[in-house]
Amino acid sequence: MRRVRYGPQPYILPHVLSISPDVFSHSLPHHTHQLALSTAMATTLSPPLLLLAVLLLATVSTTQCHGHKRHHHHTDGSRRPNKAAVADTISPAAANTAHHAICHRTPHPVSCLAAVASHLDAAAVTTAKAAEASSSSAVSVQLLPPNVLSVLLASLRGAASALSSLSPAISTLPASPAAASLRRGAAEDCEELHAASLSSLSRSASLLAAAAPGEGGIPAVRAHLAAALANKATCLDGLSGDPGIPGLLASLDDAYEHVSNSLALVARGGGGVSASAAGFASAVAKAIHHNRRLLQDDEDYGGDDSNGDGGGSGNSDGQPAAETVITVAKDGTGNFRTVGEAVAAAPNSSQARTVIRVKAGTYEENVEVPPYKTNIALVGDGRETTVITGSRSAADGWTTYRTATFGVSGEGFLARDVTFRNTAGAAKGQAVALRVNADLAAFYRCAVESHQDALYAHSFRQFYRECAVAGTVDAVFGDAAAVLQGCALLARAPLPGQDVVLTAQGRGDPNEDTGIALHSCTVSAAAGEAAAMPAGTRTFLGRPWGAYARAVVMDSNLGQIVDRGGWAEWPGAEPGRGDTVFFGEYGNTGPGADTEGRVGWAGVRQMEYGEAAQFAVENFISGDEWLGATSFPYDDDV
């Protein structure tokens, strides 16, 4: 049964654990590990650890596709470590039967065994301390086999070590001779995304070491690891075609094998989280209390007072942290005249909400919300009147990532009643209006307008409610876990010879929890665009950017512009991609919903309820843990 939720409590970015190098400094014993827990601690400590055990042991064997999304590069053996030689150095203890079996469930077993050989002594300090703290109790609880956790942590440490070793080369890219031949922003993209990947590895290790349910636990680990893989793909897209840096490309491939292995070790079993795990996560979320509604209607703000009673996690005195309100107005009646200035003025790494109120007007600027600007809420006067616009494009030499008019990397970002626009035009190629690579980001009553690549749902978990997305080729694309609910997807007129494609999902690893889910949406031509469509233009629901792309359309009204084939091929894709994708439809209505004539790929299916429910808000993006606090409405089921 569908329930529309309006959460009364503010979502505040949980305290981010900072993992130290010592977190891997102790090895777990090879024999079966038992923790003795007191009866009083059992209800608080054991459930997250048991959840970790359930999900880690649900790992399934996978085969990794090695092709990149938009380019391919190959190097000879001279540029890569001799993995056979590495394997020969693995000690008998490291290569015991348990570790060998675990590593052979990963996409890159040799890299996994090499990490075990190098980092077997690395283990979670938090886990070890928990064992010591509870050793005197008479109550004993069997936890996950220590070999699984030790291999996982060794793999993460191997990933962090490999990526860290590349930091000097990546940090010098902007000033290197090779940078002159790259697209504008390519070197900066790699540097920024490299730092983000290192942060995601640190965050993942912290979550595993602490088994912190308040941060989303295992789903958050999966989100961070999948985001790291998306970061790599984006960096490689910008560097592709440059003959001067093949060694770096090969090294990136090798380093990210450890990330892919780590993701495989925490993958969902059978394509869906168990009901018990989901129930536990929901129970934890409901137990987290905050002090007030974070994003009320405009009239409830009480003017532009920046000293409101706020909504945040408690300070050192246990009192709510103060909410900051910053006003942007072009006429000078606010704190700043530009949105970028307001973002820069927001506190760094804030656990309290910073509300940036943008008064009516058209703001011509490119804005970036960096990772350290957390918990920002951007509130406009309405998407018809508050517009942020830019015109960067691929044709002008920019990377797709850097064309974004508005880019979001700061966790916990919210936006309401704002239009994000890119006016480059259809002839300029990729021209992103809104790019989001921030976890737990939500948008309500916003508009995203461009032509090709309008909404770049890059990575992490995202939610869009009652938004309008207008575009042509790949209107919504990326490798996030994104749910668009109650949104309007509006087809604009492309160039002659082009087709309109509504989604292009970039999942490149079968263990990623990513995809694009359209739920209760409408698909039609944008106002005034139908007559401008070139003759022969077809409109497709999506095409597979990544080898394991996932996109679903559920309970939506599909206009007659939707082509009978439904889904389109990706130009130049490897043979058989249609068999490895997941393109699903469920409960749709309208003339475009007739599935007679859909392409006959193995990966295209008419879903039953059980499959469709996996893409519901509560299951796909853990929405019940965080969306209720935004005050944005959402349906948690299909």
XYZ file of C-alpha atoms in Angstrom:
638
model
C 0.000 0.000 0.000
C 1.373 3.359 -0.999
C 1.958 5.851 1.773
C 2.782 9.490 1.250
C 5.211 10.603 3.924
C 5.855 14.081 5.239
C 8.652 13.906 7.772
C 8.467 16.262 10.728
C 12.112 16.027 11.703
C 15.197 17.633 10.154
C 17.742 15.409 8.484
C 21.177 16.405 9.676
C 24.346 14.897 8.321
C 25.438 12.351 10.915
C 28.836 12.730 12.492
C 31.347 11.521 9.926
C 33.795 9.101 11.438
C 37.365 9.847 10.497
C 39.311 6.646 10.173
C 42.914 6.630 11.253
C 45.687 4.473 9.839
C 45.538 2.487 13.072
C 42.088 1.209 12.283
C 43.727 -1.622 10.362
C 46.579 -2.180 12.763
C 45.322 -5.381 14.398
C 44.605 -8.654 12.676
C 41.553 -10.730 13.340
C 42.283 -14.302 14.440
C 41.837 -17.018 11.841
C 39.709 -19.177 14.080
C 35.999 -18.564 14.640
C 35.509 -15.292 16.485
C 32.927 -14.846 19.228
C 32.017 -11.663 21.005
C 30.566 -11.850 24.472
C 27.895 -9.202 24.884
C 26.127 -8.189 28.050
C 22.362 -8.454 28.043
C 22.099 -4.688 28.273
C 24.302 -4.190 25.209
C 22.715 -6.920 23.122
C 19.900 -4.786 21.761
C 22.208 -1.919 20.803
C 25.444 -3.546 19.644
C 24.497 -6.879 18.180
C 21.814 -5.882 15.607
C 24.132 -3.776 13.397
C 26.864 -6.381 13.640
C 24.396 -9.147 12.843
C 23.134 -7.093 9.901
C 26.742 -6.789 8.741
C 27.083 -10.559 9.017
C 23.906 -11.246 7.041
C 24.814 -8.923 4.194
C 28.488 -9.831 3.983
C 27.657 -13.523 3.788
C 25.147 -12.850 1.010
C 27.953 -12.153 -1.460
C 27.523 -13.915 -4.766
C 30.041 -14.774 -7.454
C 30.282 -12.238 -10.251
C 32.205 -11.779 -13.448
C 33.481 -8.272 -14.041
C 33.263 -6.580 -17.414
C 36.463 -4.647 -18.067
C 35.142 -2.191 -20.680
C 34.824 1.472 -19.800
C 31.650 3.378 -20.448
C 32.685 5.711 -23.213
C 36.169 4.665 -24.098
C 38.507 1.722 -24.105
C 42.212 1.667 -23.520
C 44.642 -1.189 -23.450
C 48.156 -1.444 -22.199
C 50.733 -4.125 -22.518
C 52.125 -6.110 -19.639
C 55.057 -3.775 -19.154
C 52.818 -1.158 -17.613
C 51.072 -3.424 -15.153
C 52.474 -5.323 -12.186
C 53.164 -8.964 -12.869
C 50.170 -10.350 -11.006
C 51.276 -13.924 -11.453
C 54.496 -13.027 -9.665
C 52.507 -11.270 -6.943
C 50.363 -14.359 -6.495
C 53.478 -16.502 -6.098
C 54.591 -14.390 -3.146
C 51.401 -15.002 -1.161
C 52.234 -16.954 1.952
C 50.495 -20.236 2.779
C 48.841 -18.580 5.779
C 47.397 -15.787 3.645
C 46.300 -18.205 0.977
C 44.455 -20.508 3.335
C 41.313 -22.168 2.103
C 38.927 -19.616 3.635
C 40.670 -16.550 2.230
C 41.146 -18.232 -1.125
C 37.436 -19.051 -1.326
C 36.447 -15.520 -0.337
C 38.771 -13.893 -2.870
C 37.529 -16.123 -5.650
C 34.061 -14.677 -5.167
C 35.427 -11.273 -6.201
C 35.872 -9.965 -9.768
C 39.677 -9.784 -9.372
C 40.833 -12.725 -7.230
C 44.563 -12.156 -7.765
C 44.307 -8.552 -6.569
C 42.243 -9.728 -3.610
C 44.824 -12.339 -2.594
C 47.595 -9.780 -3.028
C 45.754 -7.405 -0.691
C 45.322 -10.194 1.847
C 49.023 -10.972 1.649
C 49.955 -7.328 2.175
C 47.321 -6.283 4.682
C 46.125 -9.362 6.533
C 47.272 -7.829 9.801
C 44.975 -4.877 9.192
C 41.721 -5.136 11.137
C 39.108 -2.883 12.658
C 40.214 -1.406 15.984
C 36.604 -0.742 16.905
C 35.735 -4.415 16.478
C 38.697 -5.484 18.560
C 37.793 -3.030 21.322
C 34.200 -4.233 21.293
C 35.440 -7.773 21.782
C 37.628 -6.697 24.706
C 34.869 -4.635 26.291
C 32.441 -7.523 26.268
C 34.865 -10.327 27.125
C 33.715 -10.553 30.732
C 30.052 -11.097 29.880
C 28.419 -14.472 30.179
C 26.317 -13.928 27.064
C 28.075 -15.034 23.882
C 26.880 -14.141 20.390
C 28.311 -15.700 17.224
C 29.209 -13.015 14.688
C 30.396 -13.106 11.101
C 33.409 -15.284 10.342
C 36.477 -13.141 10.919
C 37.982 -14.200 7.587
C 35.262 -12.335 5.667
C 35.736 -9.095 7.568
C 39.517 -9.330 7.470
C 39.528 -9.879 3.691
C 37.113 -6.979 3.209
C 39.179 -4.610 5.336
C 42.374 -5.801 3.638
C 40.779 -5.080 0.271
C 39.753 -1.599 1.383
C 43.219 -0.938 2.727
C 44.704 -2.176 -0.526
C 42.431 0.207 -2.415
C 43.357 3.155 -0.203
C 47.061 2.369 -0.499
C 46.911 1.999 -4.283
C 44.899 5.189 -4.769
C 47.095 7.150 -2.371
C 50.175 6.147 -4.346
C 48.628 7.824 -7.390
C 47.967 11.120 -5.589
C 51.242 12.817 -6.623
C 50.704 12.040 -10.313
C 47.070 13.137 -10.254
C 47.750 16.307 -8.258
C 50.288 17.442 -10.848
C 48.008 16.794 -13.826
C 46.698 20.389 -14.042
C 50.261 21.725 -14.415
C 51.599 18.901 -16.590
C 52.281 19.241 -20.339
C 49.546 16.667 -20.971
C 46.930 19.030 -19.519
C 47.199 21.308 -22.543
C 45.747 18.593 -24.790
C 42.914 17.665 -22.442
C 39.416 19.062 -22.410
C 38.824 22.053 -20.153
C 38.492 20.879 -16.584
C 39.653 17.282 -17.211
C 42.700 17.443 -14.944
C 40.741 19.268 -12.241
C 37.959 16.679 -12.524
C 40.410 13.855 -11.861
C 42.014 15.661 -8.944
C 38.651 16.433 -7.345
C 37.199 12.983 -7.931
C 40.367 11.264 -6.728
C 40.057 13.061 -3.398
C 36.390 12.089 -3.258
C 37.253 8.427 -3.824
C 39.821 8.447 -1.028
C 37.212 10.005 1.238
C 34.685 7.333 0.268
C 37.161 4.554 1.078
C 37.866 6.116 4.463
C 34.151 6.503 5.155
C 33.454 2.905 4.106
C 36.139 1.543 6.411
C 34.830 3.665 9.291
C 31.296 2.393 8.777
C 32.447 -1.206 8.716
C 34.721 -0.795 11.710
C 32.051 0.888 13.777
C 29.033 -0.869 12.259
C 27.362 2.533 12.637
C 23.643 2.124 11.941
C 22.973 5.834 12.251
C 24.873 6.427 8.993
C 22.944 3.845 7.043
C 25.372 0.998 7.650
C 25.946 -1.398 4.787
C 23.830 0.517 2.207
C 26.023 3.561 2.820
C 29.162 1.469 2.309
C 27.795 0.247 -1.012
C 26.891 3.802 -2.016
C 30.396 5.078 -1.285
C 32.142 2.249 -3.107
C 29.875 2.582 -6.144
C 30.545 6.342 -6.132
C 34.288 5.675 -6.173
C 33.864 3.523 -9.281
C 31.808 6.289 -10.900
C 34.567 8.766 -10.053
C 37.126 6.605 -11.831
C 34.956 6.329 -14.940
C 34.424 10.096 -15.041
C 38.140 10.799 -14.694
C 38.948 8.336 -17.472
C 36.351 9.934 -19.737
C 38.170 13.239 -19.422
C 41.621 11.704 -19.953
C 40.686 9.420 -22.852
C 42.430 9.996 -26.132
C 45.535 11.566 -24.624
C 48.605 9.543 -25.646
C 50.843 10.986 -22.961
C 49.381 9.318 -19.891
C 48.792 5.607 -20.619
C 50.767 4.578 -17.547
C 48.428 6.548 -15.292
C 45.387 4.982 -16.956
C 46.751 1.493 -16.366
C 47.558 2.310 -12.751
C 44.037 3.596 -12.183
C 42.639 0.340 -13.526
C 44.810 -1.680 -11.160
C 44.017 0.470 -8.131
C 40.282 0.327 -8.657
C 40.302 -3.461 -8.872
C 40.506 -3.356 -5.070
C 37.465 -1.062 -4.939
C 35.491 -3.425 -7.153
C 36.512 -6.359 -4.960
C 35.435 -4.525 -1.817
C 32.059 -3.769 -3.361
C 31.605 -7.427 -4.298
C 32.152 -8.433 -0.670
C 29.246 -6.269 0.533
C 26.959 -6.771 -2.462
C 23.292 -7.474 -2.038
C 22.500 -11.140 -2.397
C 20.054 -11.979 -5.143
C 19.424 -8.380 -6.161
C 17.459 -7.237 -3.117
C 18.064 -6.505 0.514
C 16.382 -8.950 2.854
C 13.185 -7.946 4.588
C 14.787 -8.361 7.987
C 17.708 -6.096 7.116
C 15.391 -3.463 5.666
C 13.193 -3.675 8.733
C 16.145 -3.212 11.039
C 17.392 -0.196 9.091
C 13.917 1.329 9.241
C 13.693 0.736 12.979
C 17.043 2.422 13.520
C 15.983 5.408 11.454
C 12.781 5.831 13.444
C 14.782 5.809 16.666
C 16.849 8.856 15.643
C 15.173 12.025 16.880
C 15.818 15.638 15.961
C 14.229 18.808 17.262
C 12.314 20.495 14.507
C 11.135 20.446 10.918
C 14.005 21.451 8.678
C 12.392 22.840 5.577
C 9.069 24.485 6.278
C 6.972 26.438 3.856
C 8.340 29.883 3.067
C 5.949 31.723 5.339
C 7.170 29.736 8.347
C 10.735 30.965 8.174
C 9.972 34.157 10.037
C 11.736 36.447 7.603
C 15.437 36.527 6.954
C 16.473 36.048 10.551
C 19.730 34.123 10.607
C 19.400 33.452 14.324
C 16.524 31.014 14.131
C 16.277 28.181 16.602
C 17.561 25.950 13.838
C 17.482 22.240 13.421
C 20.669 20.353 13.892
C 22.365 17.635 15.753
C 23.098 18.607 19.313
C 26.122 20.627 20.262
C 28.465 19.813 23.131
C 25.819 20.943 25.605
C 23.207 18.664 24.103
C 21.303 21.609 22.641
C 20.226 21.855 18.997
C 22.768 23.475 16.707
C 21.607 26.790 15.293
C 20.315 26.865 11.742
C 21.937 29.419 9.469
C 19.822 31.355 6.960
C 21.510 33.235 4.116
C 19.517 35.345 1.649
C 20.470 35.942 -1.977
C 18.871 38.816 -3.907
C 19.997 40.397 -7.152
C 18.789 43.804 -6.019
C 21.078 43.850 -3.013
C 18.369 43.404 -0.372
C 19.860 40.112 0.826
C 23.169 39.017 2.280
C 24.643 38.368 -1.170
C 23.870 39.071 -4.799
C 25.002 35.677 -6.180
C 24.316 32.090 -5.226
C 27.995 31.218 -5.445
C 28.860 33.807 -2.795
C 26.214 32.389 -0.485
C 27.553 28.853 -0.895
C 31.064 30.060 -0.137
C 29.793 31.764 3.028
C 28.057 28.629 4.325
C 29.902 26.927 7.191
C 32.173 24.035 6.313
C 31.399 20.450 7.350
C 28.291 21.603 9.145
C 26.020 19.198 10.964
C 23.403 21.923 11.181
C 21.299 23.020 8.246
C 22.283 26.082 6.232
C 19.314 27.503 4.330
C 20.131 29.639 1.310
C 17.005 31.536 0.283
C 17.259 32.710 -3.303
C 14.789 35.438 -4.150
C 13.140 35.729 -7.558
C 15.501 36.513 -10.374
C 17.691 34.982 -13.066
C 21.180 34.300 -11.754
C 23.732 33.824 -14.521
C 26.531 31.863 -12.885
C 28.114 28.431 -12.597
C 27.898 27.223 -9.010
C 29.742 24.402 -7.253
C 28.763 23.057 -3.833
C 31.995 21.301 -2.766
C 32.115 18.203 -0.531
C 32.875 20.202 2.607
C 29.711 22.325 2.231
C 27.321 19.864 3.859
C 23.636 20.144 4.747
C 22.799 23.085 2.509
C 19.150 23.713 1.603
C 18.573 25.915 -1.450
C 15.097 27.473 -1.393
C 13.769 29.593 -4.248
C 10.621 31.660 -4.704
C 9.295 29.187 -7.266
C 10.769 27.440 -10.272
C 9.088 29.908 -12.591
C 10.800 32.873 -10.945
C 14.082 31.695 -9.376
C 16.426 30.543 -12.140
C 20.136 29.689 -12.069
C 21.498 29.553 -15.606
C 24.758 28.928 -17.463
C 25.900 27.955 -20.951
C 28.982 25.734 -20.745
C 29.120 22.882 -23.247
C 31.271 20.120 -24.665
C 31.470 22.035 -27.934
C 33.259 24.807 -26.063
C 35.876 22.346 -24.840
C 34.552 21.493 -21.378
C 34.294 18.000 -19.932
C 30.709 16.854 -19.457
C 31.243 16.919 -15.683
C 32.405 20.547 -15.759
C 29.622 21.826 -18.050
C 27.178 21.781 -15.136
C 25.485 25.071 -14.376
C 24.965 23.833 -10.819
C 27.124 21.061 -9.350
C 26.516 19.444 -5.968
C 29.100 17.395 -4.057
C 28.123 18.284 -0.478
C 26.226 15.568 1.380
C 22.705 16.234 2.607
C 21.925 18.860 -0.044
C 18.284 19.880 -0.555
C 16.689 22.182 -3.122
C 13.147 23.418 -3.585
C 11.384 25.746 -6.009
C 14.416 26.490 -8.200
C 15.135 26.061 -11.923
C 18.583 24.905 -13.044
C 19.164 25.742 -16.714
C 21.819 25.368 -19.388
C 21.227 27.488 -22.480
C 24.051 26.157 -24.680
C 21.563 24.690 -27.142
C 21.162 21.395 -28.996
C 24.041 22.061 -31.387
C 26.601 22.350 -28.551
C 26.412 18.702 -27.446
C 26.671 17.770 -23.782
C 25.555 20.682 -21.635
C 24.563 19.771 -18.083
C 22.125 21.951 -16.165
C 22.353 20.093 -12.821
C 25.001 17.610 -11.676
C 24.624 15.764 -8.370
C 27.369 13.612 -6.866
C 26.323 13.999 -3.240
C 24.798 11.376 -0.992
C 21.312 11.863 0.440
C 20.402 14.715 -1.903
C 16.758 15.628 -2.554
C 14.946 18.053 -4.863
C 11.324 19.181 -4.644
C 9.360 21.203 -7.212
C 12.503 22.037 -9.161
C 13.075 22.245 -12.918
C 16.107 21.044 -14.876
C 16.356 22.375 -18.429
C 18.884 21.766 -21.184
C 19.186 19.692 -24.345
C 21.735 16.858 -24.243
C 22.618 15.601 -20.754
C 20.307 17.870 -18.764
C 20.378 16.091 -15.366
C 23.641 14.365 -14.435
C 22.721 12.006 -11.587
C 26.387 11.167 -11.176
C 26.613 9.042 -8.027
C 25.254 8.277 -4.544
C 21.587 8.242 -3.463
C 19.256 10.926 -4.832
C 15.543 11.754 -4.798
C 13.482 14.084 -7.022
C 9.833 14.854 -6.292
C 7.460 16.795 -8.562
C 10.328 18.096 -10.664
C 10.335 18.786 -14.402
C 13.261 17.589 -16.517
C 13.408 18.865 -20.100
C 16.010 17.556 -22.532
C 16.830 15.673 -25.694
C 19.595 13.053 -25.742
C 20.155 11.338 -22.374
C 18.002 13.811 -20.489
C 18.703 11.993 -17.199
C 22.011 10.144 -17.055
C 24.691 8.990 -14.653
C 25.508 6.208 -12.202
C 23.583 7.282 -9.114
C 20.789 5.444 -7.358
C 18.175 8.021 -8.313
C 14.413 7.977 -7.845
C 12.303 10.495 -9.773
C 8.804 10.466 -8.309
C 5.840 12.410 -9.613
C 8.118 14.154 -12.106
C 7.492 15.326 -15.675
C 9.974 14.192 -18.305
C 9.666 16.576 -21.223
C 11.091 15.807 -24.647
C 12.602 18.764 -26.471
C 13.386 18.956 -30.178
C 16.819 17.453 -30.924
C 19.016 18.024 -33.943
C 17.943 16.380 -37.200
C 19.028 12.746 -37.139
C 19.050 12.568 -33.342
C 16.561 10.709 -31.176
C 15.243 11.745 -27.789
C 16.463 9.415 -25.028
C 15.049 9.987 -21.565
C 17.575 8.006 -19.496
C 21.147 6.742 -19.911
C 22.265 4.840 -16.846
C 25.976 4.171 -16.369
C 26.233 1.159 -14.035
C 29.534 -0.477 -14.967
C 29.824 -3.055 -12.179
C 27.123 -5.660 -11.513
C 27.469 -5.186 -7.751
C 26.615 -1.474 -7.738
C 23.336 -0.498 -6.040
C 22.670 2.109 -8.724
C 20.026 2.813 -11.332
C 17.391 5.313 -12.441
C 13.831 4.716 -11.247
C 10.943 6.725 -12.707
C 7.919 6.365 -10.446
C 4.506 7.950 -11.041
C 5.987 10.228 -13.689
C 4.656 11.567 -16.976
C 6.392 11.479 -20.351
C 5.384 13.977 -23.032
C 6.737 16.605 -25.396
C 7.729 19.892 -23.807
C 5.343 22.767 -24.406
C 5.714 24.062 -27.948
C 8.301 21.435 -28.881
C 6.132 18.791 -30.550
C 5.767 20.758 -33.772
C 9.504 21.456 -33.834
C 10.511 17.792 -33.710
C 12.508 16.892 -36.857
C 10.867 14.327 -39.100
C 11.638 10.791 -38.003
C 12.537 11.689 -34.406
C 11.931 8.793 -32.038
C 11.647 9.017 -28.251
C 13.011 6.170 -26.137
C 12.701 5.459 -22.420
C 16.421 4.851 -22.158
C 19.626 3.331 -23.432
C 22.502 1.518 -21.663
C 25.461 3.797 -21.030
C 27.025 1.156 -18.781
C 27.321 -2.575 -19.411
C 25.045 -3.304 -16.432
C 22.751 -0.304 -16.787
C 19.513 -0.309 -14.768
C 16.464 1.840 -15.432
C 12.845 1.209 -14.539
C 9.609 3.020 -15.325
C 6.778 2.340 -12.891
C 3.191 3.555 -12.448
C 3.843 6.301 -15.008
C 1.803 7.818 -17.816
C 3.643 7.440 -21.110
C 2.501 9.688 -23.944
C 2.292 8.599 -27.511
C 5.696 10.083 -28.275
C 7.278 6.986 -26.657
C 8.570 4.682 -29.383
C 7.137 1.156 -29.523
C 10.628 -0.282 -29.167
C 10.908 1.419 -25.770
C 14.678 1.132 -25.391
C 17.579 2.028 -27.669
C 21.063 0.588 -28.142
C 24.223 2.369 -27.067
C 26.324 3.186 -30.145
C 29.508 1.135 -30.267
C 28.624 -0.993 -27.231
C 30.110 -4.451 -26.920
C 27.942 -7.295 -28.281
C 25.429 -8.641 -25.802
C 24.969 -5.513 -23.691
C 21.214 -5.929 -24.064
C 21.525 -9.165 -22.098
C 23.384 -7.674 -19.114
C 21.203 -4.590 -18.574
C 18.043 -4.374 -16.481
C 15.332 -2.288 -18.123
C 11.963 -2.785 -16.445
C 8.409 -1.510 -16.796
C 5.587 -1.907 -14.313
C 1.999 -0.649 -14.088
C 2.328 2.105 -16.687
C -0.576 3.723 -18.523
C -1.071 5.860 -21.616
C -0.556 5.201 -25.325
C 3.189 4.762 -24.927
C 2.814 2.066 -22.274
C 1.835 -0.677 -24.731
C 4.722 -3.147 -24.541
C 3.908 -4.898 -27.797
C 6.871 -4.220 -30.018
C 9.423 -3.636 -27.242
C 12.988 -4.686 -28.099
C 13.608 -8.356 -27.453
C 16.714 -8.072 -25.294
C 17.045 -10.486 -22.390
C 17.530 -7.527 -20.065
C 14.188 -5.907 -20.926
C 11.288 -7.150 -18.845
C 7.780 -6.485 -17.670
C 8.213 -6.572 -13.915
C 6.033 -8.225 -11.326
C 5.428 -6.454 -8.027
C 8.339 -8.180 -6.286
C 10.839 -6.854 -8.818
C 9.275 -3.405 -8.942
C 9.316 -3.106 -5.146
C 13.115 -3.337 -5.155
C 13.127 0.103 -6.784
C 10.741 1.694 -4.293
C 12.064 4.601 -2.251
C 12.446 2.656 0.968
C 14.324 -0.226 -0.641
C 16.349 1.391 -3.399
C 17.698 4.526 -1.681
C 16.926 3.731 1.999
C 14.502 6.629 1.810
C 12.707 5.949 5.077
C 15.990 6.602 6.898
C 16.419 10.164 5.666
C 13.648 11.526 3.442
C 11.133 11.904 6.238
C 13.350 14.555 7.776
C 13.359 16.760 4.684
C 9.635 17.648 4.836
C 9.439 16.676 1.156
C 6.537 14.307 0.437
C 7.341 10.851 -0.905
C 5.682 7.539 -1.622
C 7.679 4.785 -0.003
C 6.180 1.920 -2.018
C 5.022 1.209 -5.567
